[in-house]
Amino acid sequence: MSNLSRLLKESWTLVEEQQDKLASYFYARTFLNNPQLRDLFPVQMDVQRSRLLGAIVTAVQTVDNPENFDEYLQSLGRDHRKFHVQPEHYEVVGDALFEALRTYGGDQWTIEFDQAWRDAYARIAEVMIAGAEADSTNPPYWHAEVLYHERRSRDIAVLTCRPMQPLEYRAGQYVSVETKYQPRLWRVYSIANAPRKDGSLDLHVRAVGAGWVSSALVRRVRPGDMVRLGAPMGQMTLDRRSTRDIVCVAGGTGLAPIKALIEEMTRANRTRWVHVFFGAKDRDDLYDLACLNRLAARYPWLSVVSATSDDPDFPGEHGNVSDIVARYGPWRNHDFFVSGSPTMVRSTLRTLAEMQVPSIRIKYDAFGDV
Ligand SMILES: Cc1cc2nc3c(=O)[nH]c(=O)nc-3n(C[C@H](O)[C@H](O)[C@H](O)COP(=O)(O)OP(=O)(O)OC[C@H]3O[C@@H](n4cnc5c(N)ncnc54)[C@H](O)[C@@H]3O)c2cc1C
Ligand code: HEM
């Protein structure tokens, strides 16, 4: 561990248990120093669940782990254009952060700790600002019209929307979405199709519990509504130079990016076998299985295994999808794509590690922290 990482981790332990108070102080300071910044944030701001402070702390703690980090920060900076974030805002937010840390770190907060946070934050801010500047030919967000809205189960809908301006992305990426029903609340959703000539995008959305944005997308949005989309992000894209066969593991609406990748392969692939494992709680949640099966019938290189964990009469595999992947192995020479809930992704990554699949061959997106 480098000296910088050690200082950041050590100093965080001083304030970690007072995170909620630190967050309140941080936001109060930010909005006091620049009241206009309040308008960038959601109307109902629940400090405990607010995303910015947690995200900055995670980024700062990761600063010494450069694998794909710069690329991530550049796209995060680009994505922040949707919040109307300007370069000068980084200083306001940074100052509020350093002040909050100093206040809650108390007597034990040393100049060395302060400097470590300043250095890490400055490095991150620099890359994010550069990412935003490099994207100035694109709009900060895209207005898109919802063309179709199809309920596939009680909680799942497939939406098709068309951005008003060209939105370039690669199969496997995701975009953030905002609806008029929850202004300034953005959540990310994977694009479920490879780029099309007419520019339209499919989203597969599951309404979770009391979820603000997912419920609006499933239960309130209608054809003709406008939504806003942020810049595409994510590294779960196809490595076209690889000749290895592919295993895709999808849980529920985690199928969305996998479907986009399969679609991309229907345009070019002739040589790589693609095995898709699609798991869900019950058959209703296998909302797109019929389409997957049609693709498998048409393309000889594609096979689909479906599984339910909680539907004893389902005519397919039973159990957690990660266990089923293990049963069909070994998979020593394959590229992997894994997408779904954090629990499902975590258990699949564990299974693959036990099967000695090198982590460099695994790309994954979890719908939350893994
Ligand atoms: C890279 C990435 C790609 C994603 N792609 C998709 C996608 O293609 N389709 C899709 O449906 N979702 C996807 N998600 C999840 C999505 O971004 C939202 O997190 C989800 O829709 C919940 O948002 P919300 O505003 O409705 O819930 P919030 O208001 O954020 O949360 C409400 C409550 O629900 C809980 N909660 C949040 N998520 C879940 C969950 N998954 N299961 C159980 N409880 C939960 C929260 O802890 C909270 O208590 C993706 C997430 C990531 C990080
Ligand atoms: C080190 C610098 C920063 C990092 C690492 C960072 C990271 C993040 C991340 C990862 C999110 C969550 C995104 C999402 O859920 O869609 C977020 C949200 C947000 N960020 Fe930043 N950010 C930084 C600086 C800033 C600055 C300077 C501003 C300007 C005010 C800003 C404004 C916002 C807003 C408004 C949100 C949405 C908040 C919410 O929904 O609760 N960020 N940030």
Short mmCIF file of C-alpha atoms and ligand atoms in Angstrom, two decimals:
data_model
loop_
_atom_site.label_atom_id
_atom_site.label_comp_id
_atom_site.label_asym_id
_atom_site.label_seq_id
_atom_site.Cartn_x
_atom_site.Cartn_y
_atom_site.Cartn_z
CA MET A 1 0.00 0.00 0.00
CA SER A 2 1.41 3.42 -0.90
CA ASN A 3 1.90 6.15 1.67
CA LEU A 4 -1.04 8.11 0.23
CA SER A 5 -3.41 5.12 0.51
CA ARG A 6 -2.24 4.43 4.04
CA LEU A 7 -2.89 8.05 5.08
CA LEU A 8 -6.33 8.11 3.47
CA LYS A 9 -7.43 4.85 5.05
CA GLU A 10 -5.98 5.67 8.45
CA SER A 11 -7.59 9.12 8.53
CA TRP A 12 -10.99 7.80 7.42
CA THR A 13 -11.15 5.53 10.49
CA LEU A 14 -11.17 8.71 12.63
CA VAL A 15 -14.43 9.96 11.12
CA GLU A 16 -16.07 6.80 9.80
CA GLU A 17 -18.43 6.35 12.74
CA GLN A 18 -19.71 9.91 12.43
CA GLN A 19 -20.52 9.66 8.73
CA ASP A 20 -24.11 10.93 9.03
CA LYS A 21 -23.10 14.06 10.92
CA LEU A 22 -20.16 14.56 8.59
CA ALA A 23 -22.53 14.32 5.61
CA SER A 24 -24.96 16.89 7.07
CA TYR A 25 -22.07 19.25 7.75
CA PHE A 26 -20.59 18.70 4.29
CA TYR A 27 -23.86 19.55 2.49
CA ALA A 28 -24.63 22.50 4.77
CA ARG A 29 -21.14 23.88 4.10
CA THR A 30 -21.41 23.29 0.35
CA PHE A 31 -24.77 25.09 0.10
CA LEU A 32 -23.68 27.90 2.42
CA ASN A 33 -20.55 28.52 0.36
CA ASN A 34 -22.53 28.47 -2.88
CA PRO A 35 -26.35 28.52 -2.43
CA GLN A 36 -26.91 28.06 -6.17
CA LEU A 37 -25.52 24.53 -5.91
CA ARG A 38 -28.65 23.45 -3.99
CA ASP A 39 -30.59 23.55 -7.27
CA LEU A 40 -28.37 20.83 -8.73
CA PHE A 41 -29.47 18.29 -6.14
CA PRO A 42 -32.76 16.37 -5.81
CA VAL A 43 -35.63 18.19 -4.11
CA GLN A 44 -36.00 15.68 -1.29
CA MET A 45 -32.48 15.21 -0.08
CA ASP A 46 -32.13 12.48 2.45
CA VAL A 47 -28.55 12.98 3.63
CA GLN A 48 -28.09 9.33 4.60
CA ARG A 49 -28.93 8.21 1.10
CA SER A 50 -27.38 11.07 -0.79
CA ARG A 51 -24.89 9.79 -3.27
CA LEU A 52 -22.28 12.49 -3.71
CA LEU A 53 -20.35 12.34 -0.43
CA GLY A 54 -20.22 8.53 -0.36
CA ALA A 55 -19.07 8.53 -3.97
CA ILE A 56 -16.29 11.02 -3.32
CA VAL A 57 -15.06 9.07 -0.30
CA THR A 58 -15.02 5.82 -2.32
CA ALA A 59 -13.20 7.55 -5.19
CA VAL A 60 -10.62 9.08 -2.87
CA GLN A 61 -9.97 5.69 -1.25
CA THR A 62 -9.52 4.12 -4.70
CA VAL A 63 -7.18 6.79 -6.05
CA ASP A 64 -4.09 4.60 -5.80
CA ASN A 65 -5.68 1.70 -7.64
CA PRO A 66 -5.40 2.97 -11.19
CA GLU A 67 -6.81 -0.02 -13.08
CA ASN A 68 -9.47 1.54 -15.35
CA PHE A 69 -9.85 4.29 -12.78
CA ASP A 70 -8.95 7.21 -15.03
CA GLU A 71 -11.30 5.93 -17.67
CA TYR A 72 -14.06 5.66 -15.06
CA LEU A 73 -13.40 9.18 -13.74
CA GLN A 74 -13.39 10.66 -17.22
CA SER A 75 -16.78 9.19 -17.96
CA LEU A 76 -18.01 10.23 -14.50
CA GLY A 77 -16.93 13.80 -15.24
CA ARG A 78 -18.68 13.61 -18.59
CA ASP A 79 -21.77 12.20 -16.87
CA HIS A 80 -21.70 15.08 -14.33
CA ARG A 81 -22.48 17.48 -17.17
CA LYS A 82 -26.10 16.35 -16.73
CA PHE A 83 -26.10 17.92 -13.23
CA HIS A 84 -24.83 21.21 -14.73
CA VAL A 85 -21.60 20.84 -12.74
CA GLN A 86 -18.99 23.48 -13.71
CA PRO A 87 -15.20 23.25 -13.10
CA GLU A 88 -15.36 25.89 -10.34
CA HIS A 89 -17.85 23.76 -8.37
CA TYR A 90 -15.12 21.23 -7.64
CA GLU A 91 -13.35 23.73 -5.43
CA VAL A 92 -16.52 24.55 -3.46
CA VAL A 93 -17.28 20.86 -2.89
CA GLY A 94 -13.63 20.07 -2.07
CA ASP A 95 -13.39 22.89 0.50
CA ALA A 96 -16.60 21.71 2.19
CA LEU A 97 -15.23 18.18 2.30
CA PHE A 98 -11.89 19.18 3.84
CA GLU A 99 -13.64 21.35 6.40
CA ALA A 100 -16.06 18.57 7.37
CA LEU A 101 -13.21 16.09 7.74
CA ARG A 102 -11.17 18.52 9.84
CA THR A 103 -14.17 19.24 12.08
CA TYR A 104 -15.04 15.59 12.75
CA GLY A 105 -11.43 14.36 12.78
CA GLY A 106 -10.87 16.54 15.84
CA ASP A 107 -7.44 16.87 17.43
CA GLN A 108 -6.15 13.76 15.73
CA TRP A 109 -6.66 15.22 12.24
CA THR A 110 -3.10 16.05 11.19
CA ILE A 111 -1.74 18.29 8.44
CA GLU A 112 -0.54 15.13 6.73
CA PHE A 113 -4.10 13.72 6.65
CA ASP A 114 -5.44 17.02 5.33
CA GLN A 115 -2.82 17.10 2.57
CA ALA A 116 -3.50 13.46 1.59
CA TRP A 117 -7.22 14.23 1.04
CA ARG A 118 -6.39 17.40 -0.87
CA ASP A 119 -3.94 15.55 -3.14
CA ALA A 120 -6.32 12.67 -3.85
CA TYR A 121 -9.33 14.97 -4.43
CA ALA A 122 -7.31 17.25 -6.73
CA ARG A 123 -6.21 14.28 -8.84
CA ILE A 124 -9.79 13.02 -9.16
CA ALA A 125 -11.26 16.45 -9.89
CA GLU A 126 -8.63 17.07 -12.57
CA VAL A 127 -9.52 13.88 -14.47
CA MET A 128 -13.29 14.48 -14.10
CA ILE A 129 -13.01 18.06 -15.36
CA ALA A 130 -10.87 16.89 -18.30
CA GLY A 131 -13.46 14.20 -19.07
CA ALA A 132 -16.25 16.81 -19.14
CA GLU A 133 -14.23 19.21 -21.32
CA ALA A 134 -13.35 16.48 -23.82
CA ASP A 135 -17.07 15.85 -24.29
CA SER A 136 -18.07 19.41 -25.14
CA THR A 137 -19.35 18.45 -28.60
CA ASN A 138 -22.07 16.32 -27.02
CA PRO A 139 -25.07 17.73 -25.17
CA PRO A 140 -24.91 17.50 -21.33
CA TYR A 141 -27.89 15.14 -21.56
CA TRP A 142 -30.20 13.82 -24.21
CA HIS A 143 -33.96 14.37 -24.38
CA ALA A 144 -35.60 11.13 -25.47
CA GLU A 145 -39.18 10.25 -26.31
CA VAL A 146 -40.66 7.04 -24.97
CA LEU A 147 -41.98 5.18 -28.01
CA TYR A 148 -43.15 1.92 -26.43
CA HIS A 149 -43.79 0.78 -22.90
CA GLU A 150 -44.53 -2.88 -22.38
CA ARG A 151 -45.26 -4.47 -19.00
CA ARG A 152 -43.68 -7.92 -19.02
CA SER A 153 -44.53 -8.90 -15.45
CA ARG A 154 -45.92 -7.31 -12.29
CA ASP A 155 -42.65 -5.46 -11.66
CA ILE A 156 -40.84 -5.44 -15.00
CA ALA A 157 -41.27 -3.20 -18.04
CA VAL A 158 -39.40 -2.94 -21.31
CA LEU A 159 -39.26 0.62 -22.61
CA THR A 160 -38.11 1.82 -25.99
CA CYS A 161 -37.09 5.45 -26.28
CA ARG A 162 -35.52 7.56 -29.00
CA PRO A 163 -33.04 10.34 -28.19
CA MET A 164 -33.66 13.58 -30.10
CA GLN A 165 -29.94 13.89 -30.87
CA PRO A 166 -27.54 11.07 -31.78
CA LEU A 167 -26.33 9.23 -28.68
CA GLU A 168 -23.30 7.08 -29.44
CA TYR A 169 -22.61 4.11 -27.19
CA ARG A 170 -21.29 0.58 -27.29
CA ALA A 171 -23.30 -2.56 -26.60
CA GLY A 172 -22.96 -3.40 -22.89
CA GLN A 173 -22.94 0.21 -21.66
CA TYR A 174 -25.49 1.95 -19.44
CA VAL A 175 -26.99 5.44 -19.22
CA SER A 176 -28.55 7.38 -16.39
CA VAL A 177 -32.22 8.22 -16.72
CA GLU A 178 -34.40 10.95 -15.22
CA THR A 179 -38.19 11.17 -15.51
CA LYS A 180 -40.48 14.15 -15.08
CA TYR A 181 -42.05 12.30 -12.15
CA GLN A 182 -38.87 12.47 -10.04
CA PRO A 183 -36.98 15.58 -11.21
CA ARG A 184 -33.21 15.57 -10.64
CA LEU A 185 -33.20 11.96 -9.49
CA TRP A 186 -31.05 9.99 -11.89
CA ARG A 187 -30.52 6.22 -11.89
CA VAL A 188 -28.53 4.13 -14.33
CA TYR A 189 -30.03 1.48 -16.62
CA SER A 190 -28.26 -0.72 -19.12
CA ILE A 191 -29.09 -0.30 -22.77
CA ALA A 192 -30.56 -3.61 -23.91
CA ASN A 193 -29.77 -3.41 -27.63
CA ALA A 194 -26.80 -2.91 -29.90
CA PRO A 195 -26.82 0.52 -31.65
CA ARG A 196 -29.64 0.78 -34.21
CA LYS A 197 -29.95 2.90 -37.33
CA ASP A 198 -32.94 4.79 -35.90
CA GLY A 199 -31.04 5.44 -32.64
CA SER A 200 -33.74 3.94 -30.42
CA LEU A 201 -32.78 2.31 -27.13
CA ASP A 202 -34.45 -0.43 -25.10
CA LEU A 203 -34.35 -0.41 -21.30
CA HIS A 204 -35.38 -3.33 -19.10
CA VAL A 205 -36.52 -2.00 -15.75
CA ARG A 206 -37.59 -3.76 -12.58
CA ALA A 207 -39.50 -1.71 -10.01
CA VAL A 208 -37.72 -2.35 -6.71
CA GLY A 209 -39.52 -1.99 -3.37
CA ALA A 210 -40.06 1.69 -2.65
CA GLY A 211 -37.66 2.66 -5.46
CA TRP A 212 -38.27 6.19 -6.74
CA VAL A 213 -37.05 6.03 -10.29
CA SER A 214 -37.64 2.36 -11.12
CA SER A 215 -41.28 2.58 -9.94
CA ALA A 216 -41.86 5.66 -12.07
CA LEU A 217 -40.32 3.96 -15.12
CA VAL A 218 -42.39 0.80 -14.69
CA ARG A 219 -45.69 2.19 -13.36
CA ARG A 220 -46.06 5.80 -14.51
CA VAL A 221 -44.11 6.47 -17.71
CA ARG A 222 -46.21 6.20 -20.87
CA PRO A 223 -45.50 6.35 -24.63
CA GLY A 224 -45.14 10.00 -25.62
CA ASP A 225 -43.46 10.97 -22.32
CA MET A 226 -40.04 12.56 -22.49
CA VAL A 227 -37.16 11.30 -20.34
CA ARG A 228 -33.61 12.61 -20.04
CA LEU A 229 -30.57 10.39 -20.56
CA GLY A 230 -27.01 10.97 -19.34
CA ALA A 231 -23.78 10.10 -21.16
CA PRO A 232 -23.17 6.38 -21.73
CA MET A 233 -20.82 4.72 -19.24
CA GLY A 234 -19.41 1.29 -18.46
CA GLN A 235 -16.67 -1.06 -19.59
CA MET A 236 -18.71 -4.23 -20.03
CA THR A 237 -18.14 -4.20 -23.77
CA LEU A 238 -17.00 -6.87 -26.19
CA ASP A 239 -13.27 -7.26 -26.80
CA ARG A 240 -13.35 -7.81 -30.54
CA ARG A 241 -9.72 -9.01 -30.57
CA SER A 242 -10.48 -11.94 -28.28
CA THR A 243 -11.14 -15.28 -29.94
CA ARG A 244 -12.20 -17.02 -26.73
CA ASP A 245 -15.70 -18.46 -26.36
CA ILE A 246 -18.04 -16.51 -24.10
CA VAL A 247 -20.16 -17.20 -21.04
CA CYS A 248 -22.83 -14.65 -20.06
CA VAL A 249 -24.48 -14.85 -16.65
CA ALA A 250 -27.58 -12.68 -16.16
CA GLY A 251 -29.88 -12.31 -13.17
CA GLY A 252 -33.31 -10.72 -13.79
CA THR A 253 -33.07 -7.40 -15.63
CA GLY A 254 -29.29 -7.95 -15.60
CA LEU A 255 -30.15 -9.54 -18.93
CA ALA A 256 -30.31 -6.07 -20.53
CA PRO A 257 -26.58 -5.52 -21.29
CA ILE A 258 -26.15 -9.23 -22.12
CA LYS A 259 -28.87 -8.92 -24.72
CA ALA A 260 -27.13 -5.92 -26.25
CA LEU A 261 -23.88 -7.92 -26.44
CA ILE A 262 -25.65 -10.89 -28.07
CA GLU A 263 -27.22 -8.52 -30.60
CA GLU A 264 -23.81 -7.09 -31.39
CA MET A 265 -22.52 -10.61 -31.98
CA THR A 266 -25.39 -11.49 -34.30
CA ARG A 267 -23.87 -8.89 -36.65
CA ALA A 268 -20.33 -10.24 -36.74
CA ASN A 269 -19.78 -13.45 -34.81
CA ARG A 270 -19.18 -16.68 -36.68
CA THR A 271 -16.52 -18.34 -34.58
CA ARG A 272 -17.16 -17.88 -30.86
CA TRP A 273 -19.56 -20.09 -28.90
CA VAL A 274 -21.74 -18.03 -26.59
CA HIS A 275 -23.39 -19.67 -23.56
CA VAL A 276 -26.03 -17.61 -21.78
CA PHE A 277 -27.22 -18.45 -18.26
CA PHE A 278 -30.36 -16.50 -17.39
CA GLY A 279 -31.61 -16.84 -13.82
CA ALA A 280 -34.48 -15.34 -11.83
CA LYS A 281 -36.72 -16.08 -8.89
CA ASP A 282 -39.63 -17.46 -10.92
CA ARG A 283 -40.70 -17.82 -14.53
CA ASP A 284 -42.46 -14.43 -14.58
CA ASP A 285 -39.13 -12.78 -13.93
CA LEU A 286 -37.60 -14.55 -16.95
CA TYR A 287 -39.41 -11.81 -18.84
CA ASP A 288 -37.41 -12.07 -22.09
CA LEU A 289 -36.75 -15.81 -22.29
CA ALA A 290 -38.93 -16.30 -25.37
CA CYS A 291 -36.83 -13.79 -27.30
CA LEU A 292 -33.58 -15.36 -26.12
CA ASN A 293 -34.80 -18.79 -27.19
CA ARG A 294 -35.70 -17.41 -30.63
CA LEU A 295 -32.18 -16.03 -31.00
CA ALA A 296 -30.69 -19.38 -29.91
CA ALA A 297 -32.82 -21.20 -32.50
CA ARG A 298 -31.55 -18.87 -35.22
CA TYR A 299 -27.83 -18.64 -34.33
CA PRO A 300 -26.06 -21.99 -33.94
CA TRP A 301 -23.26 -20.46 -31.83
CA LEU A 302 -25.70 -19.35 -29.12
CA SER A 303 -27.04 -21.56 -26.31
CA VAL A 304 -29.36 -20.53 -23.48
CA VAL A 305 -29.83 -22.14 -20.08
CA SER A 306 -32.61 -20.70 -17.93
CA ALA A 307 -33.00 -21.21 -14.21
CA THR A 308 -35.36 -20.28 -11.40
CA SER A 309 -34.53 -20.31 -7.72
CA ASP A 310 -38.10 -20.29 -6.42
CA ASP A 311 -40.38 -21.99 -8.94
CA PRO A 312 -40.33 -25.79 -8.45
CA ASP A 313 -42.46 -26.56 -11.55
CA PHE A 314 -40.38 -24.49 -13.94
CA PRO A 315 -39.27 -26.67 -16.88
CA GLY A 316 -35.60 -25.64 -16.74
CA GLU A 317 -32.79 -25.58 -14.21
CA HIS A 318 -33.44 -24.96 -10.52
CA GLY A 319 -31.26 -23.11 -8.07
CA ASN A 320 -29.01 -20.07 -8.03
CA VAL A 321 -27.67 -19.21 -11.42
CA SER A 322 -24.06 -19.13 -10.13
CA ASP A 323 -24.32 -22.77 -8.99
CA ILE A 324 -25.74 -23.75 -12.33
CA VAL A 325 -22.88 -22.07 -14.20
CA ALA A 326 -20.48 -24.13 -12.06
CA ARG A 327 -22.36 -27.33 -12.87
CA TYR A 328 -22.01 -26.75 -16.63
CA GLY A 329 -18.26 -25.96 -16.37
CA PRO A 330 -15.30 -26.13 -16.47
CA TRP A 331 -14.83 -22.81 -18.21
CA ARG A 332 -11.08 -22.39 -18.18
CA ASN A 333 -10.72 -20.62 -21.52
CA HIS A 334 -13.75 -18.38 -21.69
CA ASP A 335 -14.47 -14.67 -21.49
CA PHE A 336 -17.19 -13.86 -18.94
CA PHE A 337 -19.88 -11.21 -18.70
CA VAL A 338 -21.86 -11.08 -15.46
CA SER A 339 -24.75 -8.73 -14.73
CA GLY A 340 -27.47 -8.49 -12.08
CA SER A 341 -28.06 -7.76 -8.41
CA PRO A 342 -25.03 -7.32 -6.15
CA THR A 343 -25.82 -10.66 -4.43
CA MET A 344 -26.01 -12.54 -7.70
CA VAL A 345 -22.86 -10.93 -9.09
CA ARG A 346 -20.95 -11.53 -5.86
CA SER A 347 -21.83 -15.22 -5.76
CA THR A 348 -21.00 -15.67 -9.45
CA LEU A 349 -17.60 -14.00 -9.00
CA ARG A 350 -16.95 -16.31 -6.03
CA THR A 351 -17.88 -19.37 -8.10
CA LEU A 352 -15.64 -18.27 -10.96
CA ALA A 353 -12.74 -17.66 -8.57
CA GLU A 354 -13.22 -21.19 -7.18
CA MET A 355 -13.16 -22.49 -10.77
CA GLN A 356 -9.88 -20.62 -11.25
CA VAL A 357 -11.17 -18.33 -14.00
CA PRO A 358 -8.63 -15.47 -14.17
CA SER A 359 -10.32 -12.23 -13.04
CA ILE A 360 -8.94 -10.40 -16.08
CA ARG A 361 -11.35 -12.43 -18.26
CA ILE A 362 -14.41 -11.38 -16.27
CA LYS A 363 -16.37 -8.20 -16.96
CA TYR A 364 -19.28 -7.40 -14.71
CA ASP A 365 -21.88 -4.81 -13.78
CA ALA A 366 -23.66 -5.10 -10.45
CA PHE A 367 -26.84 -3.11 -9.75
CA GLY A 368 -25.13 -1.73 -6.62
CA ASP A 369 -21.97 -2.20 -4.58
CA VAL A 370 -20.41 -5.65 -4.81
C1 LIG B 1 -24.26 -0.36 -13.71
C2 LIG B 1 -25.72 -0.51 -13.34
C3 LIG B 1 -26.64 -0.92 -14.28
C4 LIG B 1 -27.99 -1.07 -13.93
N1 LIG B 1 -28.86 -1.51 -14.88
C5 LIG B 1 -30.14 -1.74 -14.54
C6 LIG B 1 -31.07 -2.28 -15.50
O1 LIG B 1 -30.73 -2.49 -16.67
N2 LIG B 1 -32.33 -2.52 -15.09
C7 LIG B 1 -32.75 -2.30 -13.79
O2 LIG B 1 -33.94 -2.58 -13.49
N3 LIG B 1 -31.91 -1.75 -12.87
C8 LIG B 1 -30.62 -1.47 -13.22
N4 LIG B 1 -29.77 -0.93 -12.28
C9 LIG B 1 -30.31 -0.54 -10.96
C10 LIG B 1 -30.83 0.91 -11.02
O3 LIG B 1 -29.77 1.80 -11.29
C11 LIG B 1 -31.46 1.40 -9.71
O4 LIG B 1 -30.54 1.23 -8.65
C12 LIG B 1 -32.75 0.69 -9.36
O5 LIG B 1 -33.68 0.81 -10.41
C13 LIG B 1 -33.35 1.28 -8.06
O6 LIG B 1 -33.55 2.66 -8.21
P1 LIG B 1 -34.79 3.42 -7.52
O7 LIG B 1 -34.61 4.88 -7.67
O8 LIG B 1 -36.04 2.84 -8.01
O9 LIG B 1 -34.59 2.97 -6.01
P2 LIG B 1 -34.02 3.84 -4.81
O10 LIG B 1 -34.99 4.92 -4.53
O11 LIG B 1 -32.60 4.18 -5.13
O12 LIG B 1 -34.03 2.75 -3.68
C14 LIG B 1 -35.23 2.48 -2.94
C15 LIG B 1 -35.02 1.34 -1.97
O13 LIG B 1 -34.85 0.13 -2.67
C16 LIG B 1 -33.61 -0.48 -2.31
N5 LIG B 1 -33.04 -1.06 -3.55
C17 LIG B 1 -32.39 -0.41 -4.51
N6 LIG B 1 -32.05 -1.26 -5.51
C18 LIG B 1 -32.52 -2.47 -5.13
C19 LIG B 1 -32.51 -3.75 -5.72
N7 LIG B 1 -31.92 -3.97 -6.91
N8 LIG B 1 -33.12 -4.77 -5.07
C20 LIG B 1 -33.70 -4.59 -3.86
N9 LIG B 1 -33.75 -3.37 -3.24
C21 LIG B 1 -33.17 -2.35 -3.87
C22 LIG B 1 -32.75 0.64 -1.77
O14 LIG B 1 -31.80 0.16 -0.84
C23 LIG B 1 -33.78 1.54 -1.12
O15 LIG B 1 -34.06 1.10 0.18
C24 LIG B 1 -28.42 -0.77 -12.62
C25 LIG B 1 -27.49 -0.32 -11.67
C26 LIG B 1 -26.17 -0.20 -12.02
C27 LIG B 1 -25.17 0.29 -10.99
C1 HEM B 2 -14.21 14.17 -6.60
C2 HEM B 2 -15.24 14.68 -7.22
C3 HEM B 2 -16.57 13.96 -7.42
C4 HEM B 2 -16.85 12.62 -7.49
C5 HEM B 2 -15.89 11.43 -7.38
C6 HEM B 2 -18.27 12.51 -7.71
C7 HEM B 2 -18.96 11.30 -7.87
C8 HEM B 2 -20.32 11.18 -7.92
C9 HEM B 2 -21.05 9.93 -8.08
C10 HEM B 2 -20.41 8.56 -8.32
C11 HEM B 2 -22.36 10.21 -7.99
C12 HEM B 2 -23.54 9.23 -8.08
C13 HEM B 2 -24.02 9.25 -9.49
C14 HEM B 2 -25.31 8.55 -9.66
O1 HEM B 2 -25.78 7.87 -8.76
O2 HEM B 2 -25.86 8.70 -10.78
C15 HEM B 2 -22.50 11.65 -7.82
C16 HEM B 2 -23.70 12.31 -7.73
C17 HEM B 2 -23.80 13.68 -7.76
N1 HEM B 2 -22.78 14.58 -7.89
FE1 HEM B 2 -20.80 14.18 -7.90
N2 HEM B 2 -18.83 13.76 -7.77
C18 HEM B 2 -17.82 14.68 -7.60
C19 HEM B 2 -17.94 16.05 -7.62
C20 HEM B 2 -19.12 16.74 -7.75
C21 HEM B 2 -19.23 18.17 -7.77
C22 HEM B 2 -18.07 19.17 -7.69
C23 HEM B 2 -20.55 18.45 -7.88
C24 HEM B 2 -21.16 19.84 -7.96
C25 HEM B 2 -22.00 20.26 -7.10
C26 HEM B 2 -21.29 17.18 -7.93
C27 HEM B 2 -22.65 17.04 -8.02
C28 HEM B 2 -23.33 15.84 -7.93
C29 HEM B 2 -24.78 15.73 -7.85
C30 HEM B 2 -25.78 16.87 -7.90
C31 HEM B 2 -25.07 14.37 -7.73
C32 HEM B 2 -26.47 13.72 -7.56
C33 HEM B 2 -26.73 13.63 -6.10
C34 HEM B 2 -27.91 12.76 -5.71
O3 HEM B 2 -28.61 12.21 -6.57
O4 HEM B 2 -28.09 12.64 -4.47
N3 HEM B 2 -20.37 16.16 -7.86
N4 HEM B 2 -21.24 12.20 -7.79
#
